[in-house]
Coordinates of C-alpha atoms and ligand atoms in Angstrom, one line a residue:
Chain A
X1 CA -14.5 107.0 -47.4
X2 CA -11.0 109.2 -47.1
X3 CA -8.9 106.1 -46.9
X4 CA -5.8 108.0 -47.0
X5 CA -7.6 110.7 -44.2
X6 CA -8.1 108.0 -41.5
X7 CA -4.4 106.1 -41.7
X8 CA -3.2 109.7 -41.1
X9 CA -4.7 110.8 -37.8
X10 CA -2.0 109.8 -35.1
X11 CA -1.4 111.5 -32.2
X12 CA 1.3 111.3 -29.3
X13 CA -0.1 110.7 -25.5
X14 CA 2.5 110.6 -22.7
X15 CA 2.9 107.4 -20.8
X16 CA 2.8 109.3 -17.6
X17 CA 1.4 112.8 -16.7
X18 CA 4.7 114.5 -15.9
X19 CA 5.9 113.8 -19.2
X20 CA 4.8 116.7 -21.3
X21 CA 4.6 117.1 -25.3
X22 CA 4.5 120.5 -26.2
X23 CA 2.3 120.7 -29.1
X24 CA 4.7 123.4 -31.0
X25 CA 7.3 120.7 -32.9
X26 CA 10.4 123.6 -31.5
X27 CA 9.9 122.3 -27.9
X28 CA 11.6 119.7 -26.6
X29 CA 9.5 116.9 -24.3
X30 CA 10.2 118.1 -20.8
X31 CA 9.5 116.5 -17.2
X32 CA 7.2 118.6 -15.3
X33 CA 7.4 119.1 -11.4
X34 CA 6.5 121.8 -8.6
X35 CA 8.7 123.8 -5.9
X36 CA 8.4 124.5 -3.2
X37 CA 8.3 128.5 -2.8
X38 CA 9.1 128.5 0.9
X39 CA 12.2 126.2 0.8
X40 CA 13.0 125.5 -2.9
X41 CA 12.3 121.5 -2.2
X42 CA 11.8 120.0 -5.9
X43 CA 9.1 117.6 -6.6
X44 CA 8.4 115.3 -9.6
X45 CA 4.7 114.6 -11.2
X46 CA 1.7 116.3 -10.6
X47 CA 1.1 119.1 -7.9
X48 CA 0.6 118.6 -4.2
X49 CA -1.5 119.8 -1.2
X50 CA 1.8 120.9 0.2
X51 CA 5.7 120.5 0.9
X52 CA 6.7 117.1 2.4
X53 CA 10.2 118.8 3.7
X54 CA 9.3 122.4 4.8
X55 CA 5.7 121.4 5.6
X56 CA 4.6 124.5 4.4
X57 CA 0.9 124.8 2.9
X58 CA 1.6 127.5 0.6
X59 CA 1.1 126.7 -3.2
X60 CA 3.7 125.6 -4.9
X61 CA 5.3 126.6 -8.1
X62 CA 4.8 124.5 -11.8
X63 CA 8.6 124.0 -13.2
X64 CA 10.5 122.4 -15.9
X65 CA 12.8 120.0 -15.1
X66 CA 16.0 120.0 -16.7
X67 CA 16.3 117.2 -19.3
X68 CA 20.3 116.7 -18.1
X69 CA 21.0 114.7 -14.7
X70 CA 23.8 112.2 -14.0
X71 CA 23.5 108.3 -12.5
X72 CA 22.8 108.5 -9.1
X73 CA 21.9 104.2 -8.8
X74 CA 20.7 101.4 -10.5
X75 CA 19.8 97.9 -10.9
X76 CA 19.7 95.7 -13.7
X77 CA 16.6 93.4 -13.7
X78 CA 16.7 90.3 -15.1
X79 CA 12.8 89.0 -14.0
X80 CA 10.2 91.1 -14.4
X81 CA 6.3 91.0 -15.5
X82 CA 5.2 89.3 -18.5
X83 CA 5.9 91.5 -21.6
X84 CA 8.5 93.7 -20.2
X85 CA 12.1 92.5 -21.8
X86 CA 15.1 91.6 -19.6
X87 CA 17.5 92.5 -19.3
X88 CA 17.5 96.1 -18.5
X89 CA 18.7 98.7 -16.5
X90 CA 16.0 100.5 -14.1
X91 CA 18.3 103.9 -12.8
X92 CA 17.6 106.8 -10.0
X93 CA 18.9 109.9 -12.1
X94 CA 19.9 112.7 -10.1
X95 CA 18.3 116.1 -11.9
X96 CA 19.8 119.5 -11.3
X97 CA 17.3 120.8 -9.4
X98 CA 17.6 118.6 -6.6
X99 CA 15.3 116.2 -7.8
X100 CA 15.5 112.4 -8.3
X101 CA 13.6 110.7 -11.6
X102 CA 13.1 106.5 -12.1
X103 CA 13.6 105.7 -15.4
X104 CA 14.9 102.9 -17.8
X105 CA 18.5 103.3 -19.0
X106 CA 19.4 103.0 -23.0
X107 CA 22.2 102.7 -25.1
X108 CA 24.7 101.2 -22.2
X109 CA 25.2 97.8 -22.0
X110 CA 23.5 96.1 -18.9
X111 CA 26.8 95.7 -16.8
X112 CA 28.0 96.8 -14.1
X113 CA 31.1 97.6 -15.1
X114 CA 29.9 99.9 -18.1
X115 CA 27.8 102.2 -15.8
X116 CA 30.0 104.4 -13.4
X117 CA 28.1 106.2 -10.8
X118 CA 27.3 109.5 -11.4
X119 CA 27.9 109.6 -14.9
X120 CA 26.1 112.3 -17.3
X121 CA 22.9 111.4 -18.7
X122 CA 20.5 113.6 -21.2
X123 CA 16.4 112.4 -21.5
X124 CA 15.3 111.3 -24.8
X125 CA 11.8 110.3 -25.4
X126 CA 10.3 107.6 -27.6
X127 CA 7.0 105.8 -28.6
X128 CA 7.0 102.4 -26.7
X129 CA 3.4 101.3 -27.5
X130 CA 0.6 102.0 -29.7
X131 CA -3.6 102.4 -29.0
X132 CA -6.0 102.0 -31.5
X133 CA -9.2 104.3 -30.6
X134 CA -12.3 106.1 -31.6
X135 CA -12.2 109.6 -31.2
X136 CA -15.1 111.9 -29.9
X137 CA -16.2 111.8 -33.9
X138 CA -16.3 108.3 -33.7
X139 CA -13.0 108.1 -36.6
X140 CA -10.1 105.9 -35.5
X141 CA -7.4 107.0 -34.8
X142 CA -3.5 106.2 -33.3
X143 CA -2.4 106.9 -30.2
X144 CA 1.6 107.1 -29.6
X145 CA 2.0 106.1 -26.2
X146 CA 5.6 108.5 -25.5
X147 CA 7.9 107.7 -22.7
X148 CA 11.0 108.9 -21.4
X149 CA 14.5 107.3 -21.1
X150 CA 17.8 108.8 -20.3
X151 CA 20.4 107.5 -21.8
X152 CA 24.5 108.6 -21.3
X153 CA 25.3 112.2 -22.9
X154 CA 28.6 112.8 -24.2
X155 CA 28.4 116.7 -24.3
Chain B
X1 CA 3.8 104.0 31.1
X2 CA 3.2 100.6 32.3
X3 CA 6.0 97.5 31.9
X4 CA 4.3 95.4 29.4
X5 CA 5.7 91.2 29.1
X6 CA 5.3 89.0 26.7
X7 CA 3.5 85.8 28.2
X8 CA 2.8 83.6 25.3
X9 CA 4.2 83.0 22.0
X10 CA 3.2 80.3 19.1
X11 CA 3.8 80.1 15.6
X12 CA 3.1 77.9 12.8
X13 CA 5.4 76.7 10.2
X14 CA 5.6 79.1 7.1
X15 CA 4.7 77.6 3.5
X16 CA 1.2 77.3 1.8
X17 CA -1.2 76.1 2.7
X18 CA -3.8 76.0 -0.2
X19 CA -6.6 74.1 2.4
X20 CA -6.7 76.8 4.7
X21 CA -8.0 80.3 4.9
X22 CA -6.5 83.3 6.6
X23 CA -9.0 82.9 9.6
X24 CA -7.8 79.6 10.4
X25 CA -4.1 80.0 9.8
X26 CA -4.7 83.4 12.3
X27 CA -6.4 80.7 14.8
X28 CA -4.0 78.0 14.5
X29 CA -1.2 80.5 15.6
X30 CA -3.6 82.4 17.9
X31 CA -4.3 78.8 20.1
X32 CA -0.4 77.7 20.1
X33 CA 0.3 81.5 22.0
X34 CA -2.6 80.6 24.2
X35 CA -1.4 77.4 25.3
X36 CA 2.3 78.9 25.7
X37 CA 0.3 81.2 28.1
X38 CA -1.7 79.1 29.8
X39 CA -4.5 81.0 29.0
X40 CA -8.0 80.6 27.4
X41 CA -9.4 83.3 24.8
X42 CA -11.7 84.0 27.9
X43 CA -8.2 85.9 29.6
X44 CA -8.2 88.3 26.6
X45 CA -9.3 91.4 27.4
X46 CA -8.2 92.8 23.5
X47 CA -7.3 91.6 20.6
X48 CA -5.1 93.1 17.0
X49 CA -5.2 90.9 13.9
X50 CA -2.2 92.1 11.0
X51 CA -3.3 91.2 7.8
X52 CA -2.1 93.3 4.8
X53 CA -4.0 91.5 1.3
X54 CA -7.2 90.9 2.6
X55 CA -7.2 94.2 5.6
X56 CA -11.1 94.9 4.8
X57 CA -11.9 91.0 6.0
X58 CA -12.5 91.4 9.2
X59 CA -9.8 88.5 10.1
X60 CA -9.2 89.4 14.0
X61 CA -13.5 88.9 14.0
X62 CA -13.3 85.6 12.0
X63 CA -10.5 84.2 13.7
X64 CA -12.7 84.6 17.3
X65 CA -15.4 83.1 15.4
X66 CA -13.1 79.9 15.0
X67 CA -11.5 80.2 18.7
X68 CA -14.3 82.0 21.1
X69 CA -16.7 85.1 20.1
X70 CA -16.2 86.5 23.7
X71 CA -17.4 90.0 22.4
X72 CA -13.9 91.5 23.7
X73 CA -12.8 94.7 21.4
X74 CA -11.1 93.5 18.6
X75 CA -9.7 95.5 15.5
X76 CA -7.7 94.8 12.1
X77 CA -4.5 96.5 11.2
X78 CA -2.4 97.0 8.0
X79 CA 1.1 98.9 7.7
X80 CA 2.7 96.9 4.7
X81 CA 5.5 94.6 5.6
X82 CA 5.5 95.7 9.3
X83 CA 2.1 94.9 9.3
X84 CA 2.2 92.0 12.1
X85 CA 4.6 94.2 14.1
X86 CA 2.2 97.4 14.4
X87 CA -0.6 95.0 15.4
X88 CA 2.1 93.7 18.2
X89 CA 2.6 97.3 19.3
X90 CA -1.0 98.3 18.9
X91 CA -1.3 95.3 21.6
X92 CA 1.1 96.9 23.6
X93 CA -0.2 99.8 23.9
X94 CA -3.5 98.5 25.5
X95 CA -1.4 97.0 28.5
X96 CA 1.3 99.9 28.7
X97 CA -1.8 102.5 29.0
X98 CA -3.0 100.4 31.5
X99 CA -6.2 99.7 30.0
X100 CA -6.4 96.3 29.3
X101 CA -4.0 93.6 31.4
X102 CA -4.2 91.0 28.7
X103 CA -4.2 91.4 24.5
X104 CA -3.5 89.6 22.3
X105 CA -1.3 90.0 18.7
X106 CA -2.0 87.4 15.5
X107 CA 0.0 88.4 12.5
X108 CA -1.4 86.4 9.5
X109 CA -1.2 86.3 6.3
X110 CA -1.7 84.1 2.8
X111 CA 0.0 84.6 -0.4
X112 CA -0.1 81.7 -2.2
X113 CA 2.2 81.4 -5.1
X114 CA 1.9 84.7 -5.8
X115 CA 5.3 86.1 -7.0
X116 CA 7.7 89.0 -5.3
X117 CA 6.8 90.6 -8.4
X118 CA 2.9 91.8 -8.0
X119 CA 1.5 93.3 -10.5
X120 CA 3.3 96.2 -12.4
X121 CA 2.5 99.9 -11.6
X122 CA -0.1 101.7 -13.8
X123 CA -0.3 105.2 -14.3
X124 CA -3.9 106.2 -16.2
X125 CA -4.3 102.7 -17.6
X126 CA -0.8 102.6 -18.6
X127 CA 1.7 100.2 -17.6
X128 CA 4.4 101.9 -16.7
X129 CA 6.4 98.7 -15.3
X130 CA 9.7 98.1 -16.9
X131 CA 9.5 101.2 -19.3
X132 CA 9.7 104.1 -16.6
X133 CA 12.7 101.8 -14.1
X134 CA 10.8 99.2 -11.9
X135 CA 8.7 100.1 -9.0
X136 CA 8.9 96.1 -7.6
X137 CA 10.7 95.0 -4.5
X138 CA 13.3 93.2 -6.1
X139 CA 14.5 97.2 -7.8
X140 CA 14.6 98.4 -4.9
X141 CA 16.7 96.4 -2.9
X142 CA 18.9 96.4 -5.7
X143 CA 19.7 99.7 -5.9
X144 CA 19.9 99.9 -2.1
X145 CA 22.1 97.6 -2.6
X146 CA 24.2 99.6 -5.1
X147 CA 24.0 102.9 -3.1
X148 CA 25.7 100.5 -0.1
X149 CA 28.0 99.6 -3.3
X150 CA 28.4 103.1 -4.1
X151 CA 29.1 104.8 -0.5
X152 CA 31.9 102.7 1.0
X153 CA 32.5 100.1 -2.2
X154 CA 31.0 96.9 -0.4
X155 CA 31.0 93.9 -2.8
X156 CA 28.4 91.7 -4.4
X157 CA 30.1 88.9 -2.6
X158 CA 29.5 90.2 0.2
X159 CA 26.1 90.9 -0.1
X160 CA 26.0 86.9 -1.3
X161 CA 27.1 86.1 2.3
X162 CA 24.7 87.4 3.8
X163 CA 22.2 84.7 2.4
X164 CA 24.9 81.8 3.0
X165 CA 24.4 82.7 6.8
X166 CA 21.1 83.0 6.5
X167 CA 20.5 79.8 4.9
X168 CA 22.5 78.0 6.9
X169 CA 21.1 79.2 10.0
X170 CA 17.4 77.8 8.7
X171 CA 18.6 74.2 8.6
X172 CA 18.1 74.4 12.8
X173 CA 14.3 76.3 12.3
X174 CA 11.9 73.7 12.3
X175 CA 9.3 76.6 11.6
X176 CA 11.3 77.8 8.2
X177 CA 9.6 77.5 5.0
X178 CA 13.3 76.8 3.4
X179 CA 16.2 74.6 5.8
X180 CA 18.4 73.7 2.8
X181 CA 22.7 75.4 3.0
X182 CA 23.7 76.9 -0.3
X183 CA 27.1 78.1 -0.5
X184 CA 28.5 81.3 -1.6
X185 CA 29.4 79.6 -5.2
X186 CA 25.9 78.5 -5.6
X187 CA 24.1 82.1 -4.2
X188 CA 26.4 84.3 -6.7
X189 CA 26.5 82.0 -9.3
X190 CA 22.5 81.6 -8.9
X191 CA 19.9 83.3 -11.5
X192 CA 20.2 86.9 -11.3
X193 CA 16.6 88.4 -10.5
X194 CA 17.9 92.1 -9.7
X195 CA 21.6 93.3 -9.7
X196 CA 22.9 92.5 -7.0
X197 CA 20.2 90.0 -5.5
X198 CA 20.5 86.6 -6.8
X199 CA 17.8 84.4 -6.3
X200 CA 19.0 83.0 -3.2
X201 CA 19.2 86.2 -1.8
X202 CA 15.2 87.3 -2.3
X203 CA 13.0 86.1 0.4
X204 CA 10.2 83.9 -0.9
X205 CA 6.5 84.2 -0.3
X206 CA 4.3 81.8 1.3
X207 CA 1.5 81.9 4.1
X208 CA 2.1 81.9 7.5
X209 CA 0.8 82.6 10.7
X210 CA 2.5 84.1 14.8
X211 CA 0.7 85.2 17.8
X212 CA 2.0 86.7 20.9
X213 CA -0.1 87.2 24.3
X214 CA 0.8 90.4 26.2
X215 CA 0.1 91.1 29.8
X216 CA 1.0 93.5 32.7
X217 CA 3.2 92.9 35.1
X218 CA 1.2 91.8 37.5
X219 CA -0.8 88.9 35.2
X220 CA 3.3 88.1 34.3
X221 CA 3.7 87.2 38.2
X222 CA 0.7 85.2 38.2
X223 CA 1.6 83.0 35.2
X224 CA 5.2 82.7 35.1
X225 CA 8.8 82.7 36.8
X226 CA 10.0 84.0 33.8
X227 CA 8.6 86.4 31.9
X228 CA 10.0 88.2 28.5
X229 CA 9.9 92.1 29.2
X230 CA 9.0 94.5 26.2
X231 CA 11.9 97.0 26.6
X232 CA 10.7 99.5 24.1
X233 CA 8.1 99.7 21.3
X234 CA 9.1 102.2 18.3
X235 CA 7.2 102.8 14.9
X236 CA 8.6 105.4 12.9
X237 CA 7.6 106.8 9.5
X238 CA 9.9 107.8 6.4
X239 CA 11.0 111.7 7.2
X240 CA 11.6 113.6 4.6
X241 CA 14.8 112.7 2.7
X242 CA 16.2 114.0 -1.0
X243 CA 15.2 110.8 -2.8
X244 CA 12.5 109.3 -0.9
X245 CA 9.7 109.9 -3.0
X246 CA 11.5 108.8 -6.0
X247 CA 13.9 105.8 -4.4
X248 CA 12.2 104.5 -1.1
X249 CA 15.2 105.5 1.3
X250 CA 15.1 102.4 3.8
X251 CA 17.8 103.8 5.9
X252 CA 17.1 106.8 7.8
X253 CA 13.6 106.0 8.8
X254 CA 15.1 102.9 10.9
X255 CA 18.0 104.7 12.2
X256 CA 15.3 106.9 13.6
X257 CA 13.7 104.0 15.3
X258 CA 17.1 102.6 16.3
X259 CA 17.4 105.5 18.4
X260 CA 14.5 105.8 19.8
X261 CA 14.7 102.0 21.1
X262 CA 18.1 102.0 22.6
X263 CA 17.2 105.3 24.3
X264 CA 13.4 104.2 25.7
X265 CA 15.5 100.4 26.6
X266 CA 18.4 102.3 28.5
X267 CA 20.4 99.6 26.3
X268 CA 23.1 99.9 23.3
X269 CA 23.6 97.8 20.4
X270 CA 26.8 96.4 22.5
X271 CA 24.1 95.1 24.9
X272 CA 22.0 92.8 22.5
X273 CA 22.6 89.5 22.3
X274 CA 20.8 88.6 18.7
X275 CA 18.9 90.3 16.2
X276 CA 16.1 89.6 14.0
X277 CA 16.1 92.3 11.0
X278 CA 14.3 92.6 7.8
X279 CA 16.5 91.1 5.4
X280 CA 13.6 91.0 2.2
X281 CA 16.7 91.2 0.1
X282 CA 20.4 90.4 1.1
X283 CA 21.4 93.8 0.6
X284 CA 18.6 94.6 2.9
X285 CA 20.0 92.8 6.1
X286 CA 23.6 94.7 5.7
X287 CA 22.3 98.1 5.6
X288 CA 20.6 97.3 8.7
X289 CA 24.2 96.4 10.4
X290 CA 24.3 100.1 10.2
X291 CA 20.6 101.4 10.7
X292 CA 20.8 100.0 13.4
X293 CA 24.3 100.7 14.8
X294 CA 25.6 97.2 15.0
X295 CA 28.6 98.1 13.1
X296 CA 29.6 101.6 12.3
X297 CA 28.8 103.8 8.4
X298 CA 30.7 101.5 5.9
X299 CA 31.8 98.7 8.0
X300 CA 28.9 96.3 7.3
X301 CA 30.8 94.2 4.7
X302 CA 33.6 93.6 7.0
X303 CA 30.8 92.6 9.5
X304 CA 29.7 89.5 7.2
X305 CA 33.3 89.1 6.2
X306 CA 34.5 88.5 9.8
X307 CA 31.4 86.3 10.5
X308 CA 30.6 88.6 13.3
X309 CA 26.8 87.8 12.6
X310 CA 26.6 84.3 12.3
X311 CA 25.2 82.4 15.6
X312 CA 28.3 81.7 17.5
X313 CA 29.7 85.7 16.9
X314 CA 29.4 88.3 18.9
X315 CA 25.7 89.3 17.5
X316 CA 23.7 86.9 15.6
X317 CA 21.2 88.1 12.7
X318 CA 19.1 86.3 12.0
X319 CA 19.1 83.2 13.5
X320 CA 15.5 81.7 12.8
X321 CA 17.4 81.6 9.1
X322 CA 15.6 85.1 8.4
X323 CA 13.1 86.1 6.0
X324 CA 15.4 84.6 3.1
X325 CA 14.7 81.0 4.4
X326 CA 12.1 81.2 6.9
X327 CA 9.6 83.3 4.7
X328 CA 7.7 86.1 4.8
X329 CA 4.3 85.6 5.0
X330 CA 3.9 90.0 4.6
X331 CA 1.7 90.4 8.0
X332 CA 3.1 87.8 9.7
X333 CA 6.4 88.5 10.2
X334 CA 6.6 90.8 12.6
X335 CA 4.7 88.6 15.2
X336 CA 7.1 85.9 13.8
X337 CA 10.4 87.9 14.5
X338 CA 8.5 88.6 18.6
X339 CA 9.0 84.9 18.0
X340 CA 11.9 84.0 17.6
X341 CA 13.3 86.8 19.9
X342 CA 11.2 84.7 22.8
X343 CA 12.6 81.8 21.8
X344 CA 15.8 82.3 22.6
X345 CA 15.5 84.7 25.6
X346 CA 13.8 81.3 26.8
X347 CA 16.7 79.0 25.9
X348 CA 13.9 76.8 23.5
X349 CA 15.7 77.2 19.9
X350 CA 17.6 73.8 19.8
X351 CA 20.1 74.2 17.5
X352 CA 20.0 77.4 16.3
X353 CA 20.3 78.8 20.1
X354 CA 22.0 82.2 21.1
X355 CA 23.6 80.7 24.1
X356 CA 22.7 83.2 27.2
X357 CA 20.8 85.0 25.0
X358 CA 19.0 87.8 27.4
X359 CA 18.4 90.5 25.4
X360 CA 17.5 90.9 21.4
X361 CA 15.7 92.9 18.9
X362 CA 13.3 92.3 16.2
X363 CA 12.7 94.7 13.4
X364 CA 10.8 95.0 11.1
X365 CA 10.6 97.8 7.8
X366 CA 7.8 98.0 5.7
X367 CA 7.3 100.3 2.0
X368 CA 5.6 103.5 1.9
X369 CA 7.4 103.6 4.6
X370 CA 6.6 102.0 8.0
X371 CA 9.6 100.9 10.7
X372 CA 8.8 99.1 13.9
X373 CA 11.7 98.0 16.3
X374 CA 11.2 96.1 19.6
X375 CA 13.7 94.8 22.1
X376 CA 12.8 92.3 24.4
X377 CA 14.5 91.4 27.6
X378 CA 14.8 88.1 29.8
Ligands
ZN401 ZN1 9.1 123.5 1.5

């Protein structure tokens, strides 16, 4: 048996679909979305049958979301479902492109007074969970389960 | 169009009851409406059962199976919270078409001791709950809350009032699920469940059951000197709005509706005497000031500062102690705010009564997004 073969094989799986791993280690995670191509509307996550604003049928257009946005609102929950840690901050981040993204705030202090509206915020991804599973060879392997955070950007 | 009145109301009193089933607690409230009526099942010529958890159950069938199987058309309706409401209207409709002369609304539902919380979404078999924001009710009210916080700087405190009115209103509901006072110390002071909604200032769940009856005009005559007239029926979806998809935007889906009422009325907010409005969360009831033009953009805090809403000012909210205290029992409480509205407009709500009350409006907002708004007129 390659005992030092089977600890190695790992591999990273986003926590959602819009969250995309490029598979080249230069490229940065990235939020995927579609626009619009008659009115520019921006949508998060996975495609659509057509344009909730514009109402237009047309097919829309796969884009990168920018991975900079600013505080638009929060909340900071303090009860939640078992296994999810309180306190935290749960934020609507305002993206660039028009676009609003739900997300967990990190690295600021769960206060309302340390979290002025609108300030800059940069994504940052980490692994939040891990799977144990068989692959289609039938050898175990890891499974990072990646999400996304945003956390306050200082440049 | 044809004037449609509201002959009959009943009610039970929100909390659990573990005994029961939905059928029965849909029967119970469907019998109390009949008697206000002084009518029999027989009278019905239609009939709309709101239940949201169990909407594949056939209730409005099984509830006639407990009160008369009269073979009369009968069909089951779910539009989240607003889910009693839309069965109300659906009612409505059958007499305003001038189709049927008599229907009849239940709005029903049991929850149990199930939490506000529900279960956490999942996105391909991962829990996403708490690691991507929260997608729960008690989120986003908060952050409604905070965008009111953001927009024209309204306080915590103040949204903290809202629920001291509230709760002190439901010490004169008999039909309340909570009648206990808690002062503004105690509500801001109280365990935070999601900035800035303490947990006096989340509505609890329970089960709970309202009916109405609905008739034309000319069935009103024949029954009563004093009917309740259904000034307007509106149901509105959420338009598209920049965050809507991402932040469920409460606001401009019942400002649509608010319109739409005081236009199909011929009435203004100046012209309403109380208000029954879906204050889930604290923050909830003042963006409705508002929504619903109660109080001009920004001025809602100084609305619950200046006591303008508490029974004995110029427009009471929420005077059956709201969802906050009374409960909300999801697809009851849109039959339940018809209610309450009747009540009063009758001059039967004891101690917590809008003296001269003759007109006032009940609405009702439900996620994903539904908004019904009805004013009712003595
Ligand atoms: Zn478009």
């Amino acid at each position: 048996m390659a005992a030092e073969g089977s600890s190695e094989l790992r591999k990273q799986r986003p926590i959602i679909e819009f969250l995309r791993l490029p598979s080249d280690p230069s490229e940065k995670p990235y939020l995927a979305g579609y626009r619009c191509q008659v009115c520019n509307a921006h949508y998060l996550g996975e495609n659509r049958v057509g344009c909730s604003k514009c109402t237009s049928t047309e097919p829309l257009q796969d884009v990168r979301l920018s991975d900079r946005g600013s505080l638009y609102v929060y909340s900071i929950i303090h009860q939640s479902v078992p296994g999810v840690p309180v306190p935290y901050v749960s934020a609507i981040v305002d993206l660039p492109e028009g676009v609003s993204v739900r997300c967990n705030l990190i690295d600021v202090e769960p206060d309302p007074a340390k979290l002025p509206f609108g300030m800059p915020l940069e994504m940052v991804t980490r692994t939040v969970r891990e799977r144990r599973e068989k692959n289609a060879e039938g050898a175990e392997e890891t499974i990072e389960i990646v999400a996304f955070f945003f956390k306050p950007s200082h440049n | 169009m044809r004037e449609v009145y509201v002959l009959g109301v009943g009610m039970i009193k929100f909390g659990r009851y573990p005994d029961k089933d939905v059928p029965q607690l849909g029967a119970d409230a469907a019998v109390l409406a009949l008697k206000d009526a002084g009518m029999s099942i027989k009278d019905v010529e239609m009939f709309v059962c709101g239940n949201l958890f169990q909407a594949n159950a056939m209730n409005a069938q099984r509830i006639l199976q407990q009160i008369g199987q009269t073979g009369i058309p009968a069909l089951n309706v779910a539009n989240a919270c607003a889910t009693g409401s839309t069965a109300f209207r659906e009612a409505y409709i059958g007499v305003a078409s001038g189709m049927y002369d008599v229907t009849l609304a239940v709005g029903v539902e049991q929850m149990g001791k199930m939490g506000l919380l529900g279960g956490g979404a999942r996105s391909g078999g991962e829990s996403v709950e708490g690691v991507l924001g929260s997608g729960l009710m008690p989120a986003i009210f908060g952050q409604a809350g905070v965008e009111h916080m953001r927009k024209y700087g309204t306080t915590a405190e103040q949204f903290a009032k809202v629920a001291v009115k509230n709760h002190k209103h439901s010490v004169h509901n008999p039909l309340s699920q909570y009648r206990v006072e808690v002062d503004l110390n105690a509500v801001v002071k109280g365990r935070m469940v999601a900035y800035p909604n303490t947990l006096y200032m989340c509505c609890p769940t329970g089960d709970g059951a309202a009916a109405a009856i609905l008739v034309s005009a000319e069935k009103a005559k024949q029954f009563t000197t004093k009917p309740i007239k259904v000034a307007c029926s509106i149901l509105t979806s959420d338009p598209y709005t920049e965050r809507d998809l991402t932040m469920p935007d409460v606001n401009t889906l019942t400002k649509n509706a608010a319109k739409q009422a005081y236009e199909k009325a011929g009435l203004g907010p100046k012209d309403l005497d109380l208000v029954e409005l879906h204050d889930c969360f604290a923050t909830a009831e003042l963006l409705h000031y508002e929504n619903l033009g109660l109080c001009g953009e920004g001025e809602a805090g100084r609305m619950i500062d200046e006591g303008r809403t508490t029974i004995g000012g110029d427009i009471p909210v929420n005077a059956s102690g709201g969802l906050l205290s009374k409960g909300h029992p999801l697809g009851a409480t849109g039959v339940a705010n018809i209610y309450e509205v009747v009540t009063h407009l009758r001059g039967q709500a004891g101690g917590r009564q809008v003296e001269g009350a003759k007109a006032g409006m009940a609405h009702v907002i439900g996620l994903g997004s539904a908004c019904t708004i009805h004013i009712l007129t003595a």
